[in-house]
Coordinates of C-alpha atoms in Angstrom, one line a residue:
X1 CA -2.8 -96.3 -56.4
X2 CA -3.2 -100.0 -56.6
X3 CA -5.8 -102.4 -55.3
X4 CA -4.9 -104.9 -52.7
X5 CA -6.0 -107.9 -54.7
X6 CA -4.3 -109.9 -57.4
X7 CA -5.3 -110.6 -61.0
X8 CA -3.6 -112.4 -63.8
X9 CA -1.5 -110.3 -66.1
X10 CA -3.4 -110.0 -69.4
X11 CA -2.1 -112.0 -72.3
X12 CA -2.7 -109.6 -75.3
X13 CA -0.1 -110.2 -78.0
X14 CA 2.0 -107.1 -78.7
X15 CA 0.1 -105.0 -76.1
X16 CA 1.6 -105.8 -72.7
X17 CA 5.0 -104.5 -71.7
X18 CA 7.0 -104.7 -68.5
X19 CA 9.0 -101.8 -67.1
X20 CA 11.2 -101.8 -64.0
X21 CA 11.7 -98.7 -61.9
X22 CA 13.7 -98.9 -58.7
X23 CA 13.3 -102.6 -58.5
X24 CA 9.5 -102.6 -59.0
X25 CA 8.1 -104.2 -62.2
X26 CA 5.2 -102.3 -63.7
X27 CA 2.8 -103.7 -66.3
X28 CA 2.0 -101.3 -69.2
X29 CA -0.8 -101.7 -71.7
X30 CA -0.7 -100.3 -75.2
X31 CA -4.2 -99.1 -75.8
X32 CA -3.7 -97.2 -79.1
X33 CA -1.2 -96.2 -81.8
X34 CA -1.1 -92.8 -83.5
X35 CA 0.5 -92.5 -87.0
X36 CA 2.9 -89.6 -87.5
X37 CA 2.9 -88.7 -91.2
X38 CA 6.1 -86.5 -90.9
X39 CA 8.0 -89.3 -89.2
X40 CA 6.2 -92.1 -91.1
X41 CA 5.8 -94.5 -88.2
X42 CA 3.3 -95.1 -85.4
X43 CA 3.6 -93.7 -81.9
X44 CA 2.3 -96.1 -79.1
X45 CA 0.0 -94.8 -76.4
X46 CA 0.5 -96.7 -73.2
X47 CA -0.6 -96.5 -69.6
X48 CA 0.3 -98.5 -66.5
X49 CA -2.4 -101.0 -65.5
X50 CA -0.7 -102.8 -62.7
X51 CA 2.3 -103.8 -60.6
X52 CA 3.8 -107.3 -60.9
X53 CA 3.7 -109.5 -57.9
X54 CA 7.1 -110.4 -56.5
X55 CA 6.0 -113.9 -55.5
X56 CA 4.1 -114.8 -58.6
X57 CA 5.3 -113.7 -62.1
X58 CA 1.9 -114.4 -63.6
X59 CA 0.0 -112.1 -61.3
X60 CA -0.2 -108.3 -60.7
X61 CA -1.8 -105.8 -58.4
X62 CA -4.2 -103.8 -60.7
X63 CA -5.0 -100.1 -60.6
X64 CA -8.1 -98.3 -61.8
X65 CA -6.8 -98.2 -65.4
X66 CA -7.0 -102.0 -65.5
X67 CA -10.7 -101.8 -64.7
X68 CA -11.2 -99.3 -67.5
X69 CA -9.5 -101.3 -70.3
X70 CA -10.4 -104.8 -69.1
X71 CA -14.0 -104.3 -67.7
X72 CA -14.9 -108.0 -68.3
X73 CA -11.8 -109.4 -66.6
X74 CA -12.5 -112.0 -63.9
X75 CA -11.8 -110.4 -60.6
X76 CA -11.8 -112.0 -57.1
X77 CA -14.6 -111.0 -54.8
X78 CA -16.5 -108.5 -56.9
X79 CA -13.5 -106.5 -58.3
X80 CA -11.9 -106.6 -54.9
X81 CA -14.4 -104.1 -53.6
X82 CA -16.9 -106.3 -51.9
X83 CA -15.8 -104.9 -48.5
X84 CA -17.8 -101.7 -49.4
X85 CA -20.9 -101.2 -51.4
X86 CA -20.8 -99.5 -54.8
X87 CA -23.7 -97.3 -53.6
X88 CA -23.2 -95.3 -50.3
X89 CA -26.1 -93.6 -48.5
X90 CA -24.7 -90.4 -47.2
X91 CA -27.6 -88.0 -46.4
X92 CA -28.5 -89.1 -42.9
X93 CA -24.8 -89.6 -42.0
X94 CA -24.0 -86.0 -43.0
X95 CA -26.8 -84.7 -40.8
X96 CA -25.7 -86.8 -37.8
X97 CA -22.1 -85.7 -38.2
X98 CA -23.1 -82.0 -38.3
X99 CA -25.3 -82.3 -35.2
X100 CA -22.7 -84.3 -33.3
X101 CA -20.2 -81.6 -33.9
X102 CA -22.6 -78.7 -33.1
X103 CA -23.6 -80.3 -29.8
X104 CA -20.0 -81.2 -28.9
X105 CA -20.9 -84.8 -28.5
X106 CA -18.0 -85.9 -30.7
X107 CA -15.6 -83.9 -28.7
X108 CA -16.7 -85.3 -25.4
X109 CA -16.6 -88.9 -26.7
X110 CA -13.1 -88.2 -28.1
X111 CA -11.9 -87.2 -24.6
X112 CA -13.1 -90.5 -23.3
X113 CA -11.1 -92.7 -25.7
X114 CA -8.2 -90.5 -26.8
X115 CA -7.9 -92.4 -30.1
X116 CA -9.6 -92.1 -33.4
X117 CA -10.5 -95.8 -33.6
X118 CA -12.5 -95.9 -30.3
X119 CA -14.1 -92.6 -30.9
X120 CA -15.0 -93.4 -34.5
X121 CA -16.5 -96.8 -33.7
X122 CA -18.5 -95.4 -30.8
X123 CA -20.0 -92.7 -32.9
X124 CA -20.6 -95.1 -35.7
X125 CA -22.7 -97.3 -33.4
X126 CA -24.7 -94.4 -32.3
X127 CA -25.4 -93.4 -35.9
X128 CA -26.2 -97.1 -36.7
X129 CA -28.8 -97.2 -33.8
X130 CA -30.4 -94.0 -35.0
X131 CA -30.4 -94.7 -38.7
X132 CA -31.5 -98.3 -38.8
X133 CA -33.6 -98.2 -35.6
X134 CA -31.8 -101.3 -34.5
X135 CA -29.3 -102.1 -31.8
X136 CA -28.2 -105.6 -32.8
X137 CA -24.5 -105.7 -33.1
X138 CA -24.4 -108.5 -35.7
X139 CA -26.1 -106.2 -38.2
X140 CA -23.6 -103.3 -37.8
X141 CA -21.3 -104.5 -40.7
X142 CA -24.4 -104.4 -43.0
X143 CA -24.9 -100.7 -42.1
X144 CA -21.2 -99.9 -42.4
X145 CA -21.1 -101.6 -45.8
X146 CA -23.2 -98.9 -47.4
X147 CA -22.7 -95.8 -45.2
X148 CA -19.8 -93.4 -44.6
X149 CA -18.2 -93.9 -41.2
X150 CA -16.5 -92.0 -38.4
X151 CA -13.8 -94.6 -38.1
X152 CA -10.4 -93.7 -39.7
X153 CA -10.2 -94.6 -43.4
X154 CA -13.9 -95.7 -43.1
X155 CA -12.7 -99.0 -41.7
X156 CA -15.5 -101.6 -41.4
X157 CA -15.3 -103.7 -38.2
X158 CA -16.8 -107.1 -37.9
X159 CA -19.6 -107.9 -35.5
X160 CA -17.2 -109.8 -33.2
X161 CA -15.1 -106.6 -33.0
X162 CA -18.2 -104.6 -32.3
X163 CA -19.2 -107.0 -29.5
X164 CA -15.8 -106.9 -27.9
X165 CA -15.7 -103.1 -28.1
X166 CA -19.2 -102.8 -26.5
X167 CA -18.1 -105.1 -23.7
X168 CA -15.2 -102.8 -23.0
X169 CA -17.2 -99.7 -22.6
X170 CA -17.3 -99.0 -18.8
X171 CA -19.8 -97.4 -16.5
X172 CA -17.1 -94.8 -15.8
X173 CA -17.2 -93.8 -19.5
X174 CA -20.9 -93.2 -19.2
X175 CA -20.6 -91.2 -15.9
X176 CA -17.7 -89.1 -17.4
X177 CA -19.7 -88.3 -20.5
X178 CA -22.8 -87.2 -18.5
X179 CA -20.6 -85.2 -16.1
X180 CA -19.0 -83.3 -19.0
X181 CA -22.3 -83.1 -20.9
X182 CA -24.0 -81.3 -18.0
X183 CA -20.9 -79.2 -17.2
X184 CA -21.2 -77.4 -20.5
X185 CA -24.9 -76.5 -19.9
X186 CA -25.7 -73.0 -18.7
X187 CA -26.9 -72.9 -15.1
X188 CA -28.0 -69.2 -14.8
X189 CA -31.5 -69.4 -16.2
X190 CA -34.4 -71.3 -14.6
X191 CA -35.2 -74.6 -16.3
X192 CA -38.0 -77.1 -16.0
X193 CA -36.8 -80.7 -15.9
X194 CA -39.2 -83.4 -17.0
X195 CA -38.3 -86.7 -15.5
X196 CA -39.8 -90.0 -16.5
X197 CA -38.9 -93.7 -16.4
X198 CA -39.6 -96.8 -18.3
X199 CA -38.8 -100.5 -17.9
X200 CA -37.4 -103.0 -20.5
X201 CA -37.8 -106.7 -20.6
X202 CA -34.6 -108.7 -20.3
X203 CA -34.4 -112.4 -19.2
X204 CA -30.9 -113.3 -20.3
X205 CA -27.6 -113.5 -18.5
X206 CA -26.4 -112.8 -15.0
X207 CA -27.3 -109.2 -14.7
X208 CA -27.9 -107.6 -11.3
X209 CA -30.3 -105.0 -12.6
X210 CA -32.7 -107.6 -14.0
X211 CA -35.4 -108.3 -11.4
X212 CA -39.1 -108.9 -11.3
X213 CA -41.0 -105.7 -10.7
X214 CA -44.1 -103.8 -11.6
X215 CA -43.7 -103.6 -15.4
X216 CA -46.1 -101.3 -17.3
X217 CA -46.6 -104.1 -19.9
X218 CA -46.1 -107.0 -17.6
X219 CA -45.2 -110.1 -19.7
X220 CA -44.1 -112.2 -16.7
X221 CA -40.3 -111.7 -17.4
X222 CA -37.7 -109.8 -15.4
X223 CA -37.1 -106.1 -16.2
X224 CA -34.8 -103.3 -15.4
X225 CA -35.7 -99.6 -15.2
X226 CA -34.2 -96.6 -16.9
X227 CA -35.0 -93.0 -16.1
X228 CA -34.4 -89.9 -18.2
X229 CA -34.1 -86.3 -17.1
X230 CA -35.0 -83.9 -19.9
X231 CA -34.5 -80.1 -19.9
X232 CA -37.9 -79.0 -21.2
X233 CA -36.9 -75.4 -21.4
X234 CA -34.0 -76.0 -23.8
X235 CA -35.3 -79.3 -25.1
X236 CA -32.2 -81.3 -24.3
X237 CA -31.8 -84.7 -22.6
X238 CA -29.6 -84.1 -19.6
X239 CA -28.8 -87.5 -18.0
X240 CA -30.2 -91.0 -17.5
X241 CA -30.0 -93.6 -14.8
X242 CA -30.5 -97.3 -14.8
X243 CA -31.7 -99.2 -11.7
X244 CA -33.1 -102.6 -10.7
X245 CA -36.5 -103.6 -11.9
X246 CA -37.9 -104.1 -8.4
X247 CA -37.3 -100.4 -7.4
X248 CA -40.4 -98.3 -7.9
X249 CA -40.4 -94.9 -9.6
X250 CA -41.5 -93.1 -6.5
X251 CA -38.6 -94.4 -4.4
X252 CA -36.0 -93.7 -7.1
X253 CA -37.0 -90.0 -7.4
X254 CA -34.9 -88.7 -4.5
X255 CA -31.7 -90.2 -6.1
X256 CA -32.5 -88.3 -9.3
X257 CA -32.8 -85.1 -7.3
X258 CA -29.3 -85.8 -5.8
X259 CA -27.9 -86.0 -9.3
X260 CA -29.5 -82.6 -10.2
X261 CA -27.8 -81.1 -7.1
X262 CA -24.4 -82.7 -8.0
X263 CA -24.6 -81.3 -11.5
X264 CA -25.0 -77.8 -10.1
X265 CA -28.6 -77.1 -11.3
X266 CA -30.1 -74.6 -8.8
X267 CA -33.0 -72.8 -10.6
X268 CA -35.0 -75.9 -11.3
X269 CA -38.7 -76.9 -11.5
X270 CA -39.6 -80.6 -11.9
X271 CA -42.5 -81.7 -14.2
X272 CA -43.6 -85.1 -13.0
X273 CA -46.1 -87.8 -13.8
X274 CA -48.5 -89.1 -11.2
X275 CA -46.2 -92.0 -10.5
X276 CA -43.8 -89.8 -8.6
X277 CA -46.4 -88.3 -6.2
X278 CA -45.5 -89.0 -2.6
X279 CA -45.2 -87.0 0.6
X280 CA -41.5 -87.8 0.9
X281 CA -40.8 -86.6 -2.7
X282 CA -42.7 -83.4 -2.1
X283 CA -40.8 -82.7 1.1
X284 CA -37.4 -83.5 -0.5
X285 CA -38.1 -81.0 -3.3
X286 CA -39.1 -78.4 -0.7
X287 CA -36.0 -79.0 1.3
X288 CA -33.8 -78.3 -1.8
X289 CA -36.0 -75.3 -2.8
X290 CA -37.0 -76.9 -6.1
X291 CA -40.4 -76.1 -7.6
X292 CA -42.6 -78.8 -9.0
X293 CA -45.5 -79.4 -11.4
X294 CA -47.1 -82.8 -10.8
X295 CA -50.1 -84.7 -12.2
X296 CA -52.6 -86.3 -9.8
X297 CA -55.5 -88.6 -10.6
X298 CA -58.8 -87.0 -10.3
X299 CA -60.1 -90.0 -8.4
X300 CA -57.3 -89.8 -5.8
X301 CA -58.7 -89.0 -2.3
X302 CA -56.4 -86.0 -2.1
X303 CA -58.1 -84.1 -4.9
X304 CA -61.5 -85.8 -5.3
X305 CA -62.9 -83.7 -2.4
X306 CA -61.6 -80.5 -4.1
X307 CA -63.2 -81.6 -7.4
X308 CA -66.5 -82.3 -5.7
X309 CA -66.5 -78.9 -4.0
X310 CA -66.0 -77.2 -7.3
X311 CA -68.3 -79.3 -9.5
X312 CA -70.4 -77.1 -11.8
X313 CA -68.4 -73.9 -11.0
X314 CA -66.2 -73.8 -14.1
X315 CA -67.0 -76.5 -16.6
X316 CA -69.0 -74.1 -18.8
X317 CA -67.4 -70.8 -17.8
X318 CA -65.8 -69.4 -20.9
X319 CA -63.3 -67.5 -18.8
X320 CA -62.0 -70.9 -17.7
X321 CA -61.7 -72.3 -21.3
X322 CA -58.2 -73.4 -22.4
X323 CA -59.1 -73.9 -26.0
X324 CA -55.8 -75.1 -27.3
X325 CA -56.2 -78.3 -25.2
X326 CA -60.0 -78.4 -25.3
X327 CA -60.4 -78.3 -21.6
X328 CA -61.8 -76.0 -18.9
X329 CA -59.6 -75.2 -15.9
X330 CA -59.8 -73.6 -12.4
X331 CA -57.2 -73.0 -9.7
X332 CA -57.7 -73.3 -6.0
X333 CA -55.4 -73.3 -3.0
X334 CA -55.0 -76.0 -0.4
X335 CA -52.4 -78.0 1.5
X336 CA -51.1 -81.4 0.3
X337 CA -51.2 -83.3 3.6
X338 CA -52.2 -82.7 7.2
X339 CA -48.9 -81.3 8.5
X340 CA -48.2 -79.4 5.4
X341 CA -47.5 -75.7 6.3
X342 CA -47.5 -74.4 2.7
X343 CA -50.6 -73.9 0.6
X344 CA -50.2 -75.4 -2.9
X345 CA -51.9 -74.5 -6.1
X346 CA -54.4 -77.1 -7.3
X347 CA -55.4 -76.7 -11.0
X348 CA -58.6 -78.7 -11.7
X349 CA -59.5 -79.5 -15.3
X350 CA -62.5 -80.9 -17.1
X351 CA -62.4 -82.5 -20.5
X352 CA -65.8 -83.4 -22.0
X353 CA -64.4 -86.0 -24.5
X354 CA -62.2 -87.5 -21.8
X355 CA -65.4 -87.8 -19.6
X356 CA -67.2 -89.7 -22.3
X357 CA -64.3 -92.2 -22.9
X358 CA -63.6 -92.7 -19.2
X359 CA -67.3 -93.3 -18.4
X360 CA -67.6 -95.9 -21.2
X361 CA -64.4 -97.6 -20.1
X362 CA -65.7 -97.7 -16.5
X363 CA -69.1 -99.1 -17.6
X364 CA -67.3 -101.8 -19.6
X365 CA -65.2 -102.7 -16.6
X366 CA -68.4 -103.0 -14.5
X367 CA -70.0 -105.2 -17.2
X368 CA -67.0 -107.5 -17.3
X369 CA -66.9 -107.9 -13.5
X370 CA -70.6 -108.6 -13.3
X371 CA -70.3 -111.3 -16.0
X372 CA -67.5 -112.9 -14.0
X373 CA -69.4 -112.7 -10.7
X374 CA -72.5 -114.2 -12.4
X375 CA -70.5 -117.2 -13.6
X376 CA -69.2 -117.8 -10.0
X377 CA -72.4 -117.6 -8.1
X378 CA -72.8 -120.7 -6.1
X379 CA -69.1 -121.5 -6.5
X380 CA -66.0 -121.1 -4.5
X381 CA -64.8 -117.5 -4.8
X382 CA -61.3 -116.4 -3.8
X383 CA -60.9 -113.1 -5.7
X384 CA -62.7 -110.8 -3.3
X385 CA -60.0 -108.1 -3.2
X386 CA -60.5 -107.5 -7.0
X387 CA -64.2 -106.9 -6.7
X388 CA -65.2 -105.6 -3.3
X389 CA -64.2 -102.0 -4.1
X390 CA -67.2 -101.8 -6.5
X391 CA -69.4 -104.7 -5.2
X392 CA -70.7 -105.8 -1.9
X393 CA -70.0 -109.5 -1.9
X394 CA -71.8 -112.1 0.2
X395 CA -69.6 -115.2 0.7
X396 CA -70.6 -118.0 3.1
X397 CA -68.3 -119.7 5.6
X398 CA -67.3 -122.3 3.0
X399 CA -66.1 -119.6 0.6
X400 CA -69.0 -119.9 -1.8
X401 CA -70.2 -116.7 -3.5
X402 CA -73.9 -116.4 -2.5
X403 CA -74.8 -113.0 -4.0
X404 CA -73.4 -109.6 -4.8
X405 CA -74.7 -106.0 -5.1
X406 CA -73.3 -102.9 -6.6
X407 CA -71.9 -100.2 -4.3
X408 CA -74.0 -97.5 -5.9
X409 CA -72.7 -94.6 -4.0
X410 CA -69.1 -95.4 -4.8
X411 CA -69.9 -96.1 -8.5
X412 CA -71.9 -92.8 -8.7
X413 CA -69.0 -90.9 -7.2
X414 CA -66.5 -92.4 -9.7
X415 CA -68.8 -91.6 -12.6
X416 CA -69.0 -88.0 -11.4
X417 CA -65.2 -87.8 -11.4
X418 CA -64.8 -89.1 -15.0
X419 CA -63.2 -86.4 -17.2
X420 CA -61.5 -84.5 -14.4
X421 CA -57.8 -84.4 -13.6
X422 CA -55.6 -82.2 -11.5
X423 CA -52.1 -80.7 -11.7
X424 CA -50.5 -79.4 -8.5
X425 CA -47.8 -76.7 -8.6
X426 CA -45.6 -75.3 -5.8
X427 CA -45.5 -71.9 -7.5
X428 CA -48.4 -69.6 -8.3
X429 CA -49.5 -69.8 -12.0
X430 CA -52.7 -70.0 -13.9
X431 CA -54.4 -73.3 -14.9
X432 CA -53.4 -72.6 -18.5
X433 CA -49.8 -72.1 -17.6
X434 CA -49.6 -75.2 -15.5
X435 CA -51.2 -77.3 -18.3
X436 CA -48.8 -75.9 -20.9
X437 CA -45.8 -76.7 -18.7
X438 CA -47.0 -80.2 -18.1
X439 CA -47.8 -80.9 -21.7
X440 CA -44.3 -80.0 -22.5
X441 CA -43.1 -83.2 -20.9
X442 CA -44.6 -85.1 -23.9
X443 CA -41.2 -84.7 -25.5
X444 CA -39.6 -86.9 -22.8
X445 CA -42.3 -89.5 -23.2
X446 CA -41.7 -89.5 -26.9
X447 CA -38.0 -90.1 -26.3
X448 CA -38.9 -93.2 -24.4
X449 CA -41.1 -94.4 -27.3
X450 CA -38.2 -93.5 -29.5
X451 CA -35.8 -95.6 -27.4
X452 CA -38.1 -98.6 -27.6
X453 CA -39.5 -98.3 -31.1
X454 CA -37.1 -96.4 -33.2
X455 CA -33.9 -97.6 -31.7
X456 CA -34.9 -101.3 -31.6
X457 CA -34.5 -101.4 -27.8
X458 CA -37.5 -103.4 -26.8
X459 CA -34.9 -106.2 -26.5
X460 CA -31.4 -105.4 -25.3
X461 CA -29.8 -108.5 -26.8
X462 CA -27.0 -108.8 -24.1
X463 CA -25.8 -111.4 -21.7
X464 CA -23.6 -109.4 -19.3
X465 CA -24.1 -106.3 -17.2
X466 CA -21.3 -104.4 -18.9
X467 CA -22.8 -104.8 -22.4
X468 CA -26.2 -103.7 -21.1
X469 CA -24.9 -100.5 -19.6
X470 CA -22.8 -99.8 -22.8
X471 CA -25.8 -100.2 -25.1
X472 CA -27.9 -97.9 -22.9
X473 CA -25.0 -95.4 -23.0
X474 CA -24.8 -95.5 -26.8
X475 CA -28.6 -95.2 -27.0
X476 CA -28.4 -92.0 -24.9
X477 CA -26.0 -90.5 -27.4
X478 CA -28.3 -91.5 -30.3
X479 CA -31.3 -90.0 -28.4
X480 CA -29.5 -86.7 -28.0
X481 CA -29.0 -86.5 -31.8
X482 CA -32.4 -87.7 -32.6
X483 CA -34.0 -85.3 -30.3
X484 CA -32.1 -82.5 -32.0
X485 CA -33.3 -83.7 -35.4
X486 CA -36.9 -83.8 -34.1
X487 CA -36.7 -80.2 -32.8
X488 CA -35.1 -78.7 -35.9
X489 CA -37.6 -80.5 -38.2
X490 CA -40.5 -79.2 -36.0
X491 CA -39.2 -75.6 -36.1
X492 CA -38.9 -75.8 -39.9
X493 CA -42.3 -77.3 -40.3
X494 CA -43.9 -74.4 -38.3
X495 CA -42.3 -72.0 -40.7
X496 CA -43.7 -73.7 -43.8
X497 CA -46.9 -72.6 -45.3
X498 CA -48.3 -76.1 -45.7
X499 CA -47.8 -79.2 -43.6
X500 CA -45.3 -81.6 -45.1
X501 CA -45.8 -85.3 -44.1
X502 CA -42.1 -86.0 -44.8
X503 CA -40.9 -83.6 -41.9
X504 CA -41.3 -86.3 -39.2
X505 CA -38.1 -87.9 -38.1
X506 CA -38.7 -91.4 -39.6
X507 CA -39.9 -89.9 -42.9
X508 CA -37.0 -87.4 -43.1
X509 CA -34.4 -90.1 -42.4
X510 CA -35.9 -92.3 -45.1
X511 CA -35.7 -89.4 -47.5
X512 CA -32.1 -88.5 -46.6
X513 CA -31.0 -92.1 -47.1
X514 CA -31.9 -91.6 -50.8
X515 CA -28.9 -89.2 -51.2
X516 CA -26.3 -91.6 -52.6
X517 CA -22.8 -91.8 -53.9
X518 CA -22.0 -94.5 -56.5
X519 CA -18.7 -96.0 -57.6
X520 CA -17.7 -95.2 -61.1
X521 CA -15.7 -97.4 -63.4
X522 CA -12.5 -95.7 -62.3
X523 CA -13.1 -96.9 -58.8
X524 CA -13.9 -93.4 -57.4
X525 CA -17.2 -92.5 -55.7
X526 CA -19.3 -89.6 -57.0
X527 CA -22.7 -88.2 -56.1
X528 CA -25.3 -90.2 -58.1
X529 CA -27.8 -87.5 -58.7
X530 CA -28.8 -84.0 -57.7
X531 CA -30.5 -83.2 -54.4
X532 CA -34.3 -83.3 -54.8
X533 CA -36.6 -80.5 -53.8
X534 CA -38.0 -82.5 -50.9
X535 CA -34.5 -83.3 -49.7
X536 CA -33.5 -79.6 -49.9
X537 CA -36.4 -78.7 -47.6
X538 CA -35.3 -81.3 -45.1
X539 CA -31.6 -80.3 -45.3
X540 CA -32.5 -76.7 -44.7
X541 CA -33.7 -77.6 -41.2
X542 CA -30.1 -78.5 -40.4
X543 CA -28.4 -75.5 -42.1
X544 CA -27.4 -77.7 -45.1
X545 CA -27.9 -77.0 -48.8
X546 CA -27.4 -78.8 -52.1
X547 CA -24.0 -77.1 -52.5
X548 CA -22.8 -78.2 -49.1
X549 CA -23.9 -81.8 -49.9
X550 CA -21.8 -81.7 -53.1
X551 CA -18.8 -80.4 -51.2
X552 CA -19.1 -83.0 -48.4
X553 CA -19.6 -85.8 -51.0
X554 CA -16.4 -84.7 -52.7
X555 CA -14.6 -85.0 -49.4
X556 CA -16.1 -88.5 -48.8
X557 CA -15.0 -89.6 -52.2
X558 CA -11.5 -88.4 -51.6
X559 CA -11.3 -90.2 -48.2
X560 CA -12.6 -93.4 -49.8
X561 CA -10.0 -93.2 -52.6
X562 CA -7.4 -93.3 -49.9
X563 CA -9.0 -95.9 -47.7
X564 CA -7.7 -99.3 -46.9
X565 CA -9.2 -100.9 -50.1
X566 CA -6.4 -99.2 -52.1
X567 CA -2.6 -99.5 -51.6
X568 CA -0.8 -96.1 -52.0
X569 CA 2.3 -96.5 -54.0
X570 CA 4.8 -93.8 -52.9
X571 CA 8.0 -95.6 -53.4
X572 CA 8.5 -95.0 -57.1
X573 CA 7.8 -92.6 -59.9
X574 CA 6.2 -94.0 -63.0
X575 CA 8.1 -92.4 -65.9
X576 CA 7.0 -93.8 -69.3
X577 CA 9.8 -94.8 -71.7
X578 CA 8.2 -93.0 -74.6
X579 CA 8.3 -89.6 -72.8
X580 CA 5.8 -87.0 -73.8
X581 CA 4.1 -89.2 -76.4
X582 CA 2.9 -91.5 -73.6
X583 CA -0.5 -90.7 -72.1
X584 CA -1.3 -91.4 -68.4
X585 CA -5.1 -91.6 -68.0
X586 CA -5.1 -92.3 -64.2
X587 CA -7.5 -89.9 -62.6

């Protein structure tokens, strides 16, 4: 094997020899002489250190032997190996590769592109998003520089190539993946699907999805929305959808149900946040015979009357205590709307600590509003709609605020409702069961926080719609893998006798990144040090051991030895002119 860069042929008197085999001139170096007493002369020990350049008689292509005997030689671009770091971080990549194979993600992606290059780069980008918590394409080469890759021969692509590749990922690719991903899921058992949505800021480019809407953290910039359906029962992300920023969550929900129907899910219950509560959505789920568990604000008119009717009947009843969540709960039956023919199950909860915090927040809101009103007494006042729900305002015909007074009955009612919330279910279950199901949707909420925080997606960094959809698609793949990492770490942590602070996803990935391979003087990569005790615990969550890391590291080293940074010479056989007395030290 010979490197693909040139060096000057060493000028060492009496040590450098040329030898021609099949038209190729090889450069040999005499590194030692051994005296033979019986023959009374020295036997030279030589090895090949390079192959002479055809277009420049003073230059040669060196091999690893040259680096061994001339370690101080001046080499171009850091010994010709600046394209890849001398230290590779392999731990996280090994875990990602294993989970992609187990979940069949790699197989589905391969069916989309039908070539190793496209498949490899796509999976590499997903691994890059997950490992570095970043989605900026210009930094991908930095990641590829010191990590193993899925691309053939570990080829490192430039940021411009990555940008071009992302722009070529089509919406059809995303749809095909989600179709196949849901096709391999079992449909026989009943599952609960947690659905939630979020918005992301984006003010660049001509992208149809980007519109002004009701952003949760409104910064005065256009947004787009993304929804995620999560199988809470099996703890798997199922599919996602992207839609314009002006569309509200409640109106998008029926479209999501249509997708669930198309994917063939029949035994389904939906776990929904309060933002999806509407008569139309309830009716649509009833029409398709889907169950639901939905949160409703305690102060909403629909449930406030039920809460008032049951005040003082369960808040101290120990039979109503749900200790794991530090709440008290009670279940009553009622209809949702006037023409509703089916009685639903209303699970009313009271949380003492929530009551204290909500009351304090409400009192602070009252104080701020009163300060504002005091400052505007005797002045023109045009903000009536923001204050008249809690205050009776007196404004003269000239629009001047004359006086105000608290609406004591309304304020008293709201204070009474602090600490209460309600979950409505279409199926009969206890208050404890309903709360446990609803709390299970926390995973999908964490996935959204993961998408924004851990994958660097607070900003999408795109200019065209195709790139936006492509990045969201890659993020979805990364989220599938990261969610699996989270679940396996959590299961392992529950089995451990003591709580380990390194079993969270960010901490575990940081620890796995410390498993490294380094390049030795012969140009080959070897595992730098043994796997630590902490790393063994983390790896055990994924069915990996120190022995398996050693085996995989050996495979990586072998692949790197045959990668594009070396030129394989298969055209000639290097036979030394001194026969068996010659020593070939090439490893």
